[in-house]
PDB file of C-alpha atoms in Angstrom:
ATOM      1  CA  MET A   1      73.872  -3.406  12.258  1.00 96.00           C
ATOM      2  CA  GLU A   2      72.058  -5.520   9.461  1.00 98.00           C
ATOM      3  CA  LEU A   3      72.543  -5.382   5.861  1.00 98.00           C
ATOM      4  CA  ALA A   4      70.931  -6.650   2.091  1.00 98.00           C
ATOM      5  CA  LEU A   5      73.275  -6.672  -0.986  1.00 98.00           C
ATOM      6  CA  LEU A   6      71.649  -7.369  -3.504  1.00 97.00           C
ATOM      7  CA  TYR A   7      73.240  -9.988  -4.944  1.00 97.00           C
ATOM      8  CA  SER A   8      74.430 -12.083  -8.578  1.00 94.00           C
ATOM      9  CA  GLY A   9      77.528 -14.174  -7.329  1.00 94.00           C
ATOM     10  CA  GLY A  10      79.112 -11.849  -9.655  1.00 94.00           C
ATOM     11  CA  LYS A  11      82.293 -10.003  -8.532  1.00 95.00           C
ATOM     12  CA  ASP A  12      81.338  -6.634  -8.053  1.00 96.00           C
ATOM     13  CA  SER A  13      78.497  -8.134  -5.544  1.00 97.00           C
ATOM     14  CA  SER A  14      81.032 -10.213  -4.192  1.00 97.00           C
ATOM     15  CA  LEU A  15      83.163  -7.212  -3.543  1.00 98.00           C
ATOM     16  CA  ALA A  16      80.722  -5.326  -2.099  1.00 98.00           C
ATOM     17  CA  ALA A  17      80.043  -7.813   0.434  1.00 98.00           C
ATOM     18  CA  VAL A  18      83.617  -8.240   1.710  1.00 98.00           C
ATOM     19  CA  LEU A  19      84.161  -4.173   1.671  1.00 97.00           C
ATOM     20  CA  LEU A  20      80.806  -3.935   3.807  1.00 98.00           C
ATOM     21  CA  ASP A  21      81.704  -6.450   6.195  1.00 98.00           C
ATOM     22  CA  ARG A  22      83.840  -4.886   8.443  1.00 96.00           C
ATOM     23  CA  PHE A  23      81.038  -3.061   9.034  1.00 97.00           C
ATOM     24  CA  TYR A  24      77.707  -4.935   8.852  1.00 98.00           C
ATOM     25  CA  ASP A  25      75.907  -7.769   9.331  1.00 98.00           C
ATOM     26  CA  VAL A  26      76.165  -8.361   5.509  1.00 98.00           C
ATOM     27  CA  ARG A  27      73.107 -10.740   4.562  1.00 98.00           C
ATOM     28  CA  CYS A  28      73.607 -11.589   0.354  1.00 98.00           C
ATOM     29  CA  VAL A  29      70.278 -11.472  -1.065  1.00 98.00           C
ATOM     30  CA  THR A  30      68.972 -12.446  -4.314  1.00 96.00           C
ATOM     31  CA  GLY A  31      65.771 -11.656  -6.726  1.00 95.00           C
ATOM     32  CA  THR A  32      63.922 -14.239  -8.177  1.00 96.00           C
ATOM     33  CA  PHE A  33      60.942 -14.360 -10.813  1.00 96.00           C
ATOM     34  CA  GLY A  34      60.286 -18.035 -10.027  1.00 94.00           C
ATOM     35  CA  VAL A  35      61.251 -17.914 -13.766  1.00 94.00           C
ATOM     36  CA  THR A  36      64.185 -20.363 -13.090  1.00 93.00           C
ATOM     37  CA  ASP A  37      66.646 -21.428 -10.410  1.00 92.00           C
ATOM     38  CA  ASP A  38      69.489 -19.461 -11.405  1.00 92.00           C
ATOM     39  CA  TRP A  39      69.353 -18.141  -8.014  1.00 94.00           C
ATOM     40  CA  GLN A  40      71.192 -21.255  -6.371  1.00 94.00           C
ATOM     41  CA  HIS A  41      74.434 -20.186  -8.376  1.00 94.00           C
ATOM     42  CA  ALA A  42      74.068 -17.375  -5.703  1.00 95.00           C
ATOM     43  CA  GLU A  43      73.584 -19.428  -2.855  1.00 97.00           C
ATOM     44  CA  ARG A  44      76.540 -21.449  -3.723  1.00 96.00           C
ATOM     45  CA  ALA A  45      78.452 -18.087  -3.890  1.00 96.00           C
ATOM     46  CA  ALA A  46      77.749 -17.100  -1.384  1.00 97.00           C
ATOM     47  CA  THR A  47      78.243 -19.417   1.075  1.00 97.00           C
ATOM     48  CA  GLU A  48      81.718 -19.906   0.065  1.00 96.00           C
ATOM     49  CA  LEU A  49      82.389 -16.873   0.559  1.00 97.00           C
ATOM     50  CA  GLY A  50      80.810 -17.181   3.917  1.00 97.00           C
ATOM     51  CA  PHE A  51      77.937 -14.802   4.072  1.00 98.00           C
ATOM     52  CA  PRO A  52      74.370 -15.592   4.854  1.00 98.00           C
ATOM     53  CA  PHE A  53      71.896 -15.989   1.816  1.00 98.00           C
ATOM     54  CA  ASP A  54      68.090 -15.295   1.468  1.00 97.00           C
ATOM     55  CA  ARG A  55      66.427 -15.521  -2.013  1.00 97.00           C
ATOM     56  CA  ILE A  56      63.650 -13.200  -1.922  1.00 97.00           C
ATOM     57  CA  ASP A  57      60.476 -13.052  -4.571  1.00 96.00           C
ATOM     58  CA  LEU A  58      60.397 -10.579  -6.566  1.00 97.00           C
ATOM     59  CA  ASP A  59      57.196  -9.237  -8.448  1.00 97.00           C
ATOM     60  CA  GLU A  60      56.465 -11.440 -11.901  1.00 95.00           C
ATOM     61  CA  THR A  61      54.502  -8.773 -13.597  1.00 96.00           C
ATOM     62  CA  VAL A  62      57.751  -6.264 -12.841  1.00 97.00           C
ATOM     63  CA  ALA A  63      59.380  -9.251 -15.706  1.00 97.00           C
ATOM     64  CA  ARG A  64      57.245  -9.009 -17.818  1.00 96.00           C
ATOM     65  CA  GLU A  65      56.854  -5.292 -18.350  1.00 97.00           C
ATOM     66  CA  ALA A  66      60.991  -4.765 -18.610  1.00 97.00           C
ATOM     67  CA  VAL A  67      61.210  -8.052 -20.831  1.00 96.00           C
ATOM     68  CA  ALA A  68      58.369  -5.364 -23.462  1.00 97.00           C
ATOM     69  CA  ARG A  69      60.316  -2.503 -22.441  1.00 97.00           C
ATOM     70  CA  MET A  70      63.380  -3.978 -23.464  1.00 95.00           C
ATOM     71  CA  TYR A  71      61.673  -5.778 -26.752  1.00 96.00           C
ATOM     72  CA  GLU A  72      60.436  -2.488 -27.773  1.00 96.00           C
ATOM     73  CA  ASP A  73      63.094  -0.384 -27.139  1.00 96.00           C
ATOM     74  CA  GLY A  74      65.837  -3.378 -28.884  1.00 94.00           C
ATOM     75  CA  TYR A  75      68.094  -3.255 -25.998  1.00 93.00           C
ATOM     76  CA  PRO A  76      67.990  -4.090 -22.096  1.00 94.00           C
ATOM     77  CA  ARG A  77      69.346  -1.092 -20.140  1.00 95.00           C
ATOM     78  CA  ASN A  78      65.784   0.465 -19.358  1.00 96.00           C
ATOM     79  CA  GLY A  79      64.151  -3.386 -18.689  1.00 96.00           C
ATOM     80  CA  ILE A  80      67.265  -3.999 -15.862  1.00 95.00           C
ATOM     81  CA  GLN A  81      66.742  -0.486 -14.693  1.00 96.00           C
ATOM     82  CA  TYR A  82      63.096  -1.499 -14.049  1.00 97.00           C
ATOM     83  CA  VAL A  83      64.063  -4.654 -12.749  1.00 97.00           C
ATOM     84  CA  HIS A  84      66.461  -2.948 -10.032  1.00 96.00           C
ATOM     85  CA  GLU A  85      64.935  -0.939  -8.573  1.00 97.00           C
ATOM     86  CA  HIS A  86      61.898  -3.347  -7.898  1.00 98.00           C
ATOM     87  CA  ALA A  87      64.128  -5.291  -5.946  1.00 97.00           C
ATOM     88  CA  LEU A  88      65.863  -2.408  -4.446  1.00 97.00           C
ATOM     89  CA  GLU A  89      62.609  -1.365  -3.225  1.00 97.00           C
ATOM     90  CA  THR A  90      61.678  -5.181  -2.158  1.00 98.00           C
ATOM     91  CA  ILE A  91      64.599  -5.586  -0.210  1.00 98.00           C
ATOM     92  CA  ALA A  92      64.301  -2.250   1.426  1.00 98.00           C
ATOM     93  CA  GLU A  93      61.390  -3.772   2.555  1.00 97.00           C
ATOM     94  CA  LEU A  94      63.433  -6.607   4.738  1.00 97.00           C
ATOM     95  CA  ASP A  95      64.173  -5.191   8.502  1.00 96.00           C
ATOM     96  CA  VAL A  96      66.975  -4.412   7.822  1.00 98.00           C
ATOM     97  CA  ASP A  97      69.315  -0.965   8.760  1.00 98.00           C
ATOM     98  CA  ALA A  98      70.526  -0.867   5.181  1.00 98.00           C
ATOM     99  CA  VAL A  99      70.283  -1.820   1.267  1.00 98.00           C
ATOM    100  CA  ALA A 100      73.229  -1.909  -0.677  1.00 98.00           C
ATOM    101  CA  ASP A 101      73.759  -3.518  -4.439  1.00 98.00           C
ATOM    102  CA  GLY A 102      77.651  -3.686  -6.364  1.00 96.00           C
ATOM    103  CA  THR A 103      77.008  -0.686  -8.985  1.00 95.00           C
ATOM    104  CA  ARG A 104      79.538   0.468 -10.159  1.00 94.00           C
ATOM    105  CA  ARG A 105      80.734   4.037 -11.035  1.00 93.00           C
ATOM    106  CA  ASP A 106      80.925   3.308 -15.177  1.00 92.00           C
ATOM    107  CA  ASP A 107      78.352   0.914 -14.569  1.00 91.00           C
ATOM    108  CA  ARG A 108      75.808   2.051 -17.809  1.00 88.00           C
ATOM    109  CA  VAL A 109      73.180   0.247 -16.029  1.00 90.00           C
ATOM    110  CA  PRO A 110      71.807  -0.342 -13.568  1.00 93.00           C
ATOM    111  CA  THR A 111      72.320   2.803 -11.766  1.00 93.00           C
ATOM    112  CA  VAL A 112      70.981   3.946  -8.680  1.00 95.00           C
ATOM    113  CA  SER A 113      70.615   8.644  -8.662  1.00 94.00           C
ATOM    114  CA  ARG A 114      71.439  10.578  -6.174  1.00 95.00           C
ATOM    115  CA  ALA A 115      67.519  11.063  -5.680  1.00 97.00           C
ATOM    116  CA  GLN A 116      66.178   7.284  -6.269  1.00 96.00           C
ATOM    117  CA  ALA A 117      68.595   6.766  -3.181  1.00 97.00           C
ATOM    118  CA  GLN A 118      67.101   9.359  -1.244  1.00 97.00           C
ATOM    119  CA  SER A 119      64.046   8.899  -1.528  1.00 97.00           C
ATOM    120  CA  LEU A 120      64.228   4.660  -0.692  1.00 97.00           C
ATOM    121  CA  GLU A 121      65.934   6.371   2.404  1.00 98.00           C
ATOM    122  CA  ASP A 122      63.167   8.449   3.607  1.00 98.00           C
ATOM    123  CA  ARG A 123      60.419   5.863   2.081  1.00 97.00           C
ATOM    124  CA  HIS A 124      61.529   2.766   3.516  1.00 98.00           C
ATOM    125  CA  ASP A 125      64.190   3.989   6.894  1.00 98.00           C
ATOM    126  CA  VAL A 126      66.700   2.624   5.979  1.00 98.00           C
ATOM    127  CA  ASP A 127      70.387   4.009   4.547  1.00 98.00           C
ATOM    128  CA  TYR A 128      71.632   3.024   0.850  1.00 98.00           C
ATOM    129  CA  LEU A 129      75.159   1.891   0.215  1.00 98.00           C
ATOM    130  CA  ALA A 130      76.853   1.632  -3.258  1.00 97.00           C
ATOM    131  CA  PRO A 131      80.384   0.450  -1.610  1.00 97.00           C
ATOM    132  CA  LEU A 132      81.718   0.393  -5.202  1.00 97.00           C
ATOM    133  CA  SER A 133      80.414   3.924  -7.012  1.00 95.00           C
ATOM    134  CA  GLY A 134      83.614   5.633  -6.679  1.00 95.00           C
ATOM    135  CA  PHE A 135      85.534   2.260  -8.370  1.00 96.00           C
ATOM    136  CA  GLY A 136      85.828   2.084 -12.677  1.00 93.00           C
ATOM    137  CA  ARG A 137      86.433  -1.159 -13.658  1.00 93.00           C
ATOM    138  CA  HIS A 138      89.701  -1.441 -14.032  1.00 95.00           C
ATOM    139  CA  ALA A 139      89.892  -0.285 -10.185  1.00 96.00           C
ATOM    140  CA  VAL A 140      87.544  -3.408  -9.227  1.00 96.00           C
ATOM    141  CA  ASP A 141      89.193  -6.072 -11.684  1.00 95.00           C
ATOM    142  CA  ARG A 142      92.471  -5.220  -9.742  1.00 96.00           C
ATOM    143  CA  LEU A 143      90.677  -5.663  -6.379  1.00 96.00           C
ATOM    144  CA  VAL A 144      89.218  -8.919  -7.754  1.00 96.00           C
ATOM    145  CA  GLU A 145      92.396 -10.679  -8.851  1.00 95.00           C
ATOM    146  CA  VAL A 146      93.488 -11.207  -5.719  1.00 96.00           C
ATOM    147  CA  THR A 147      91.014 -11.301  -3.506  1.00 96.00           C
ATOM    148  CA  PHE A 148      89.229 -13.685  -5.639  1.00 97.00           C
ATOM    149  CA  ASP A 149      88.844 -17.232  -7.180  1.00 94.00           C
ATOM    150  CA  VAL A 150      86.241 -15.632 -10.620  1.00 93.00           C
ATOM    151  CA  GLU A 151      84.974 -17.595 -13.891  1.00 92.00           C
ATOM    152  CA  GLN A 152      84.816 -14.842 -16.835  1.00 92.00           C
ATOM    153  CA  GLY A 153      83.042 -15.745 -20.171  1.00 91.00           C
ATOM    154  CA  PRO A 154      80.105 -15.006 -22.131  1.00 88.00           C
ATOM    155  CA  SER A 155      77.063 -14.619 -20.420  1.00 81.00           C
ATOM    156  CA  GLU A 156      74.843 -17.392 -21.630  1.00 78.00           C
ATOM    157  CA  GLU A 157      77.362 -19.746 -20.120  1.00 84.00           C
ATOM    158  CA  ILE A 158      78.760 -18.124 -16.893  1.00 85.00           C
ATOM    159  CA  PRO A 159      76.791 -19.534 -14.128  1.00 80.00           C
ATOM    160  CA  LYS A 160      74.933 -16.457 -12.201  1.00 77.00           C
ATOM    161  CA  SER A 161      71.738 -15.228 -10.557  1.00 80.00           C
ATOM    162  CA  ASP A 162      71.524 -11.911 -11.655  1.00 82.00           C
ATOM    163  CA  TYR A 163      68.061 -10.862 -13.667  1.00 84.00           C
ATOM    164  CA  GLU A 164      69.395 -11.246 -16.805  1.00 87.00           C
ATOM    165  CA  ASP A 165      68.572 -15.256 -17.619  1.00 88.00           C
ATOM    166  CA  GLU A 166      64.996 -14.834 -16.199  1.00 93.00           C
ATOM    167  CA  LEU A 167      64.537 -12.247 -17.797  1.00 94.00           C
ATOM    168  CA  ARG A 168      65.981 -13.975 -21.387  1.00 92.00           C
ATOM    169  CA  VAL A 169      63.785 -17.146 -21.299  1.00 93.00           C
ATOM    170  CA  LEU A 170      60.733 -15.069 -20.496  1.00 95.00           C
ATOM    171  CA  LEU A 171      61.769 -12.091 -23.766  1.00 94.00           C
ATOM    172  CA  ALA A 172      62.012 -15.874 -25.861  1.00 94.00           C
ATOM    173  CA  GLU A 173      58.697 -17.069 -24.439  1.00 94.00           C
ATOM    174  CA  ALA A 174      56.905 -13.616 -25.075  1.00 93.00           C
ATOM    175  CA  HIS A 175      58.211 -13.841 -28.641  1.00 93.00           C
ATOM    176  CA  ASP A 176      60.624 -16.041 -29.908  1.00 90.00           C
ATOM    177  CA  VAL A 177      64.961 -17.618 -29.189  1.00 89.00           C
ATOM    178  CA  ASP A 178      65.718 -14.410 -31.969  1.00 91.00           C
ATOM    179  CA  ALA A 179      64.362 -12.372 -29.797  1.00 92.00           C
ATOM    180  CA  VAL A 180      67.018 -12.738 -27.130  1.00 91.00           C
ATOM    181  CA  ALA A 181      70.204 -12.274 -29.789  1.00 90.00           C
ATOM    182  CA  GLU A 182      68.666  -9.050 -31.248  1.00 92.00           C
ATOM    183  CA  VAL A 183      67.973  -7.695 -27.412  1.00 93.00           C
ATOM    184  CA  PHE A 184      70.823  -8.713 -25.816  1.00 90.00           C
ATOM    185  CA  PRO A 185      74.114  -7.629 -26.717  1.00 88.00           C
ATOM    186  CA  ASP A 186      76.877 -10.354 -25.814  1.00 84.00           C
ATOM    187  CA  HIS A 187      79.027  -8.767 -22.679  1.00 82.00           C
ATOM    188  CA  GLU A 188      80.810 -11.036 -20.363  1.00 86.00           C
ATOM    189  CA  GLN A 189      80.162 -12.066 -16.837  1.00 87.00           C
ATOM    190  CA  THR A 190      81.306 -13.075 -13.500  1.00 90.00           C
ATOM    191  CA  TYR A 191      80.998 -16.251 -10.831  1.00 90.00           C
ATOM    192  CA  VAL A 192      82.978 -16.386  -8.181  1.00 93.00           C
ATOM    193  CA  HIS A 193      83.376 -19.531  -7.152  1.00 93.00           C
ATOM    194  CA  GLY A 194      85.587 -18.270  -4.102  1.00 93.00           C
ATOM    195  CA  ARG A 195      88.906 -16.633  -2.378  1.00 95.00           C
ATOM    196  CA  THR A 196      91.632 -17.046  -3.455  1.00 92.00           C
ATOM    197  CA  ASP A 197      93.038 -17.169   0.230  1.00 72.00           C
TER     198      ASP A 197
END
């Protein structure tokens, strides 16, 4: 069975890929708005882990709407959620049996509610899986520690392919560089360089 996994090259989506690999033909898929070439970080991570990779184009108007929401809110949560939902809808249109992401039980954003998951499945005739939805951060960290070679650090310094970098660029273009620091709180990101074994 073919599965498209929303993939950033970080620890959560990488762990999701490994967990799902026993049951599905996992393809790591990164969405891009065409603003940066950051999707290449995810491609390298997927290749290191031995998974096929695809890049999909996302609608840039969604990114611009997300940036407007983030700027108005003063924080990124609603904008990131909006983009994640668009990315899931986009990969659900691929010729696959299932779609998945690396959302955890304790993630504040993005999240997928039971109703959203059911709607996605019904409208696209796919299964939606969130293999980490029962795992908290500490459990994920322990599994990642024994599975991957991971780089961790401040979000703006770690190579990654999530939506954040492109949204930061668009936010700076729409407003200014200071707006990026005002909207995005300091936080850590991860990037997987390969397996530990």
